[in-house]
PDB file of C-alpha atoms in Angstrom:
ATOM      1  CA  UNK A  23      18.852  69.378  33.683  1.00 49.00           C
ATOM      2  CA  UNK A  24      16.598  66.367  33.095  1.00 63.00           C
ATOM      3  CA  UNK A  25      18.014  62.939  33.871  1.00 82.00           C
ATOM      4  CA  UNK A  26      18.777  61.060  30.650  1.00 87.00           C
ATOM      5  CA  UNK A  27      16.567  57.994  30.176  1.00 90.00           C
ATOM      6  CA  UNK A  28      18.096  55.028  28.353  1.00 89.00           C
ATOM      7  CA  UNK A  29      16.302  51.981  26.986  1.00 88.00           C
ATOM      8  CA  UNK A  30      18.753  49.070  26.839  1.00 89.00           C
ATOM      9  CA  UNK A  31      17.619  46.046  24.863  1.00 86.00           C
ATOM     10  CA  UNK A  32      20.064  43.367  23.805  1.00 85.00           C
ATOM     11  CA  UNK A  33      18.779  40.063  22.403  1.00 80.00           C
ATOM     12  CA  UNK A  34      20.244  36.817  23.654  1.00 66.00           C
ATOM     13  CA  UNK A  35      22.381  38.731  26.108  1.00 65.00           C
ATOM     14  CA  UNK A  36      23.507  36.938  29.236  1.00 72.00           C
ATOM     15  CA  UNK A  37      21.302  38.391  32.031  1.00 74.00           C
ATOM     16  CA  UNK A  38      24.417  38.969  34.148  1.00 80.00           C
ATOM     17  CA  UNK A  39      26.041  41.031  31.376  1.00 84.00           C
ATOM     18  CA  UNK A  40      22.863  43.055  30.961  1.00 87.00           C
ATOM     19  CA  UNK A  41      22.859  43.877  34.691  1.00 89.00           C
ATOM     20  CA  UNK A  42      26.534  44.863  34.555  1.00 91.00           C
ATOM     21  CA  UNK A  43      25.879  47.224  31.619  1.00 91.00           C
ATOM     22  CA  UNK A  44      22.780  48.658  33.308  1.00 92.00           C
ATOM     23  CA  UNK A  45      24.618  49.204  36.599  1.00 93.00           C
ATOM     24  CA  UNK A  46      27.598  50.868  34.888  1.00 93.00           C
ATOM     25  CA  UNK A  47      25.308  53.320  33.111  1.00 93.00           C
ATOM     26  CA  UNK A  48      23.269  54.014  36.256  1.00 94.00           C
ATOM     27  CA  UNK A  49      26.487  54.764  38.151  1.00 93.00           C
ATOM     28  CA  UNK A  50      27.164  57.447  35.530  1.00 91.00           C
ATOM     29  CA  UNK A  51      23.843  59.069  36.415  1.00 91.00           C
ATOM     30  CA  UNK A  52      21.605  57.705  33.677  1.00 92.00           C
ATOM     31  CA  UNK A  53      18.168  56.225  34.272  1.00 92.00           C
ATOM     32  CA  UNK A  54      18.240  52.816  32.546  1.00 92.00           C
ATOM     33  CA  UNK A  55      15.430  50.427  31.640  1.00 88.00           C
ATOM     34  CA  UNK A  56      16.715  47.021  30.495  1.00 86.00           C
ATOM     35  CA  UNK A  57      14.673  44.702  28.286  1.00 81.00           C
ATOM     36  CA  UNK A  58      15.482  41.378  26.666  1.00 74.00           C
ATOM     37  CA  UNK A  59      12.327  40.842  24.613  1.00 66.00           C
ATOM     38  CA  UNK A  60      11.786  42.812  21.417  1.00 59.00           C
ATOM     39  CA  UNK A  61       7.975  42.701  21.828  1.00 63.00           C
ATOM     40  CA  UNK A  62       8.002  44.289  25.258  1.00 65.00           C
ATOM     41  CA  UNK A  63      10.620  46.779  24.111  1.00 65.00           C
ATOM     42  CA  UNK A  64       8.583  48.014  21.158  1.00 67.00           C
ATOM     43  CA  UNK A  65       5.588  48.312  23.462  1.00 67.00           C
ATOM     44  CA  UNK A  66       7.508  50.505  25.919  1.00 65.00           C
ATOM     45  CA  UNK A  67       8.805  53.032  23.400  1.00 66.00           C
ATOM     46  CA  UNK A  68       5.658  55.184  23.134  1.00 66.00           C
ATOM     47  CA  UNK A  69       4.919  54.842  26.869  1.00 58.00           C
ATOM     48  CA  UNK A  70       8.167  56.366  28.034  1.00 70.00           C
ATOM     49  CA  UNK A  71      10.028  59.362  26.792  1.00 78.00           C
ATOM     50  CA  UNK A  72      13.389  57.667  26.298  1.00 88.00           C
ATOM     51  CA  UNK A  73      16.297  59.818  25.186  1.00 91.00           C
ATOM     52  CA  UNK A  74      18.640  57.025  24.092  1.00 92.00           C
ATOM     53  CA  UNK A  75      18.159  53.499  22.788  1.00 92.00           C
ATOM     54  CA  UNK A  76      20.922  50.899  22.895  1.00 91.00           C
ATOM     55  CA  UNK A  77      19.965  47.808  20.921  1.00 89.00           C
ATOM     56  CA  UNK A  78      21.175  45.021  18.688  1.00 85.00           C
ATOM     57  CA  UNK A  79      17.711  44.562  17.193  1.00 83.00           C
ATOM     58  CA  UNK A  80      17.235  46.425  13.926  1.00 83.00           C
ATOM     59  CA  UNK A  81      13.434  46.098  14.139  1.00 83.00           C
ATOM     60  CA  UNK A  82      13.438  47.774  17.561  1.00 86.00           C
ATOM     61  CA  UNK A  83      15.646  50.577  16.242  1.00 86.00           C
ATOM     62  CA  UNK A  84      13.409  51.201  13.235  1.00 85.00           C
ATOM     63  CA  UNK A  85      10.209  51.133  15.319  1.00 85.00           C
ATOM     64  CA  UNK A  86      11.723  53.439  17.945  1.00 86.00           C
ATOM     65  CA  UNK A  87      12.708  55.996  15.295  1.00 85.00           C
ATOM     66  CA  UNK A  88       9.239  55.746  13.764  1.00 85.00           C
ATOM     67  CA  UNK A  89       7.466  56.320  17.093  1.00 84.00           C
ATOM     68  CA  UNK A  90       9.933  58.830  18.522  1.00 84.00           C
ATOM     69  CA  UNK A  91      12.025  60.520  15.784  1.00 82.00           C
ATOM     70  CA  UNK A  92      14.091  62.490  18.288  1.00 84.00           C
ATOM     71  CA  UNK A  93      15.379  59.387  20.112  1.00 88.00           C
ATOM     72  CA  UNK A  94      19.121  58.872  19.742  1.00 90.00           C
ATOM     73  CA  UNK A  95      20.202  55.283  19.101  1.00 90.00           C
ATOM     74  CA  UNK A  96      23.293  53.117  19.359  1.00 91.00           C
ATOM     75  CA  UNK A  97      23.187  49.959  17.253  1.00 88.00           C
ATOM     76  CA  UNK A  98      25.244  47.097  18.683  1.00 87.00           C
ATOM     77  CA  UNK A  99      26.801  44.910  15.987  1.00 83.00           C
ATOM     78  CA  UNK A 100      29.012  41.875  16.029  1.00 76.00           C
ATOM     79  CA  UNK A 101      31.645  41.145  13.392  1.00 67.00           C
ATOM     80  CA  UNK A 102      31.260  37.383  13.610  1.00 62.00           C
ATOM     81  CA  UNK A 103      27.491  37.240  13.224  1.00 54.00           C
ATOM     82  CA  UNK A 104      25.285  37.722  10.213  1.00 54.00           C
ATOM     83  CA  UNK A 105      22.262  38.797  12.234  1.00 55.00           C
ATOM     84  CA  UNK A 106      22.228  42.273  10.676  1.00 58.00           C
ATOM     85  CA  UNK A 107      23.584  42.605   7.133  1.00 57.00           C
ATOM     86  CA  UNK A 108      26.162  45.375   6.747  1.00 57.00           C
ATOM     87  CA  UNK A 109      24.088  47.242   4.153  1.00 59.00           C
ATOM     88  CA  UNK A 110      21.104  47.378   6.515  1.00 64.00           C
ATOM     89  CA  UNK A 111      23.305  48.497   9.398  1.00 61.00           C
ATOM     90  CA  UNK A 112      24.753  51.348   7.339  1.00 63.00           C
ATOM     91  CA  UNK A 113      21.310  52.477   6.188  1.00 67.00           C
ATOM     92  CA  UNK A 114      19.847  52.177   9.687  1.00 69.00           C
ATOM     93  CA  UNK A 115      19.028  55.389  11.419  1.00 79.00           C
ATOM     94  CA  UNK A 116      21.434  54.695  14.270  1.00 84.00           C
ATOM     95  CA  UNK A 117      23.396  57.658  15.565  1.00 86.00           C
ATOM     96  CA  UNK A 118      26.357  55.547  16.625  1.00 87.00           C
ATOM     97  CA  UNK A 119      27.575  51.963  16.499  1.00 86.00           C
ATOM     98  CA  UNK A 120      29.148  49.652  19.021  1.00 86.00           C
ATOM     99  CA  UNK A 121      30.891  46.429  18.009  1.00 84.00           C
ATOM    100  CA  UNK A 122      30.915  43.355  20.226  1.00 82.00           C
ATOM    101  CA  UNK A 123      32.761  42.525  22.268  1.00 81.00           C
ATOM    102  CA  UNK A 124      32.999  45.953  23.858  1.00 87.00           C
ATOM    103  CA  UNK A 125      34.242  47.282  27.161  1.00 89.00           C
ATOM    104  CA  UNK A 126      32.318  49.463  29.572  1.00 91.00           C
ATOM    105  CA  UNK A 127      34.651  52.389  28.875  1.00 91.00           C
ATOM    106  CA  UNK A 128      33.854  52.275  25.158  1.00 91.00           C
ATOM    107  CA  UNK A 129      30.133  51.990  25.925  1.00 92.00           C
ATOM    108  CA  UNK A 130      30.251  55.003  28.238  1.00 92.00           C
ATOM    109  CA  UNK A 131      32.164  56.973  25.596  1.00 91.00           C
ATOM    110  CA  UNK A 132      29.567  56.174  22.914  1.00 91.00           C
ATOM    111  CA  UNK A 133      26.702  57.020  25.263  1.00 92.00           C
ATOM    112  CA  UNK A 134      28.217  60.373  26.224  1.00 90.00           C
ATOM    113  CA  UNK A 135      28.832  61.111  22.524  1.00 88.00           C
ATOM    114  CA  UNK A 136      25.158  60.423  21.763  1.00 89.00           C
ATOM    115  CA  UNK A 137      24.002  62.544  24.689  1.00 88.00           C
ATOM    116  CA  UNK A 138      26.083  65.430  23.305  1.00 85.00           C
ATOM    117  CA  UNK A 139      24.285  64.988  19.963  1.00 81.00           C
ATOM    118  CA  UNK A 140      20.957  64.987  21.767  1.00 78.00           C
ATOM    119  CA  UNK A 141      21.723  68.193  23.628  1.00 78.00           C
ATOM    120  CA  UNK A 142      23.174  69.989  20.597  1.00 73.00           C
ATOM    121  CA  UNK A 143      20.791  72.150  18.561  1.00 59.00           C
ATOM    122  CA  UNK A 144      19.253  70.432  15.564  1.00 49.00           C
ATOM    123  CA  UNK A 145      21.376  70.642  12.453  1.00 48.00           C
ATOM    124  CA  UNK A 146      20.266  71.708   9.029  1.00 47.00           C
ATOM    125  CA  UNK A 147      17.999  69.071   7.465  1.00 52.00           C
ATOM    126  CA  UNK A 148      18.917  69.818   3.844  1.00 55.00           C
ATOM    127  CA  UNK A 149      19.726  66.898   1.499  1.00 54.00           C
ATOM    128  CA  UNK A 150      23.399  67.857   1.553  1.00 57.00           C
ATOM    129  CA  UNK A 151      23.535  67.591   5.342  1.00 57.00           C
ATOM    130  CA  UNK A 152      21.797  64.183   5.165  1.00 60.00           C
ATOM    131  CA  UNK A 153      24.508  62.993   2.761  1.00 66.00           C
ATOM    132  CA  UNK A 154      27.186  64.304   5.107  1.00 69.00           C
ATOM    133  CA  UNK A 155      25.627  62.489   8.086  1.00 68.00           C
ATOM    134  CA  UNK A 156      25.492  59.245   6.084  1.00 74.00           C
ATOM    135  CA  UNK A 157      29.146  59.688   5.138  1.00 75.00           C
ATOM    136  CA  UNK A 158      30.000  60.309   8.799  1.00 76.00           C
ATOM    137  CA  UNK A 159      28.173  57.127   9.812  1.00 75.00           C
ATOM    138  CA  UNK A 160      29.985  55.087   7.156  1.00 79.00           C
ATOM    139  CA  UNK A 161      33.337  56.529   8.225  1.00 75.00           C
ATOM    140  CA  UNK A 162      32.614  55.723  11.888  1.00 74.00           C
ATOM    141  CA  UNK A 163      31.746  52.131  10.965  1.00 73.00           C
ATOM    142  CA  UNK A 164      34.873  51.732   8.835  1.00 75.00           C
ATOM    143  CA  UNK A 165      37.035  53.045  11.684  1.00 69.00           C
ATOM    144  CA  UNK A 166      35.480  50.608  14.136  1.00 68.00           C
ATOM    145  CA  UNK A 167      35.750  47.681  11.727  1.00 69.00           C
ATOM    146  CA  UNK A 168      39.381  48.445  10.925  1.00 66.00           C
ATOM    147  CA  UNK A 169      40.113  48.330  14.642  1.00 57.00           C
ATOM    148  CA  UNK A 170      38.420  44.918  14.887  1.00 58.00           C
ATOM    149  CA  UNK A 171      40.245  43.627  11.797  1.00 59.00           C
ATOM    150  CA  UNK A 172      43.598  44.703  13.253  1.00 57.00           C
ATOM    151  CA  UNK A 173      42.756  42.821  16.444  1.00 58.00           C
ATOM    152  CA  UNK A 174      41.785  39.709  14.481  1.00 58.00           C
ATOM    153  CA  UNK A 175      44.845  39.866  12.248  1.00 57.00           C
ATOM    154  CA  UNK A 176      47.138  39.930  15.294  1.00 57.00           C
ATOM    155  CA  UNK A 177      45.653  36.600  16.371  1.00 57.00           C
ATOM    156  CA  UNK A 178      46.713  34.923  13.132  1.00 60.00           C
ATOM    157  CA  UNK A 179      50.230  36.314  12.890  1.00 57.00           C
ATOM    158  CA  UNK A 180      52.925  33.794  13.671  1.00 51.00           C
ATOM    159  CA  UNK A 181      55.475  34.730  16.333  1.00 52.00           C
TER     160      UNK A 181
END
């Protein structure tokens, strides 16, 4: 089987953190290209046949899907930032979401989930299936947000 190629681009990410994420994914057997600039990232998309994109840049995600519709993408969001409005994130063509801060185990789980989607045969493209996929994406985001809200609420509870 072909080695899975991942394009990792996270804006304003500490270079050390980016290397840690890249190394963790490479240890799992993935071929990872890390970028920090959205311009160079968009330029690389048509040059390489990436299987998976991990990004926190909505413009990179949209351009990647436009240039390579079969690419699978994970959109990295943060609950304390307003960099990507929730409505845009829900409508984005991301296949999965990851909320900061995240651990390497959660990242690896999301990546393997996306790789399974990539390897699975294409599903029916009828309007009903599109609605179901949108509902699945919304449900996944709500589950992740509820987890983050529970964590935040525990910080404010008095002993």
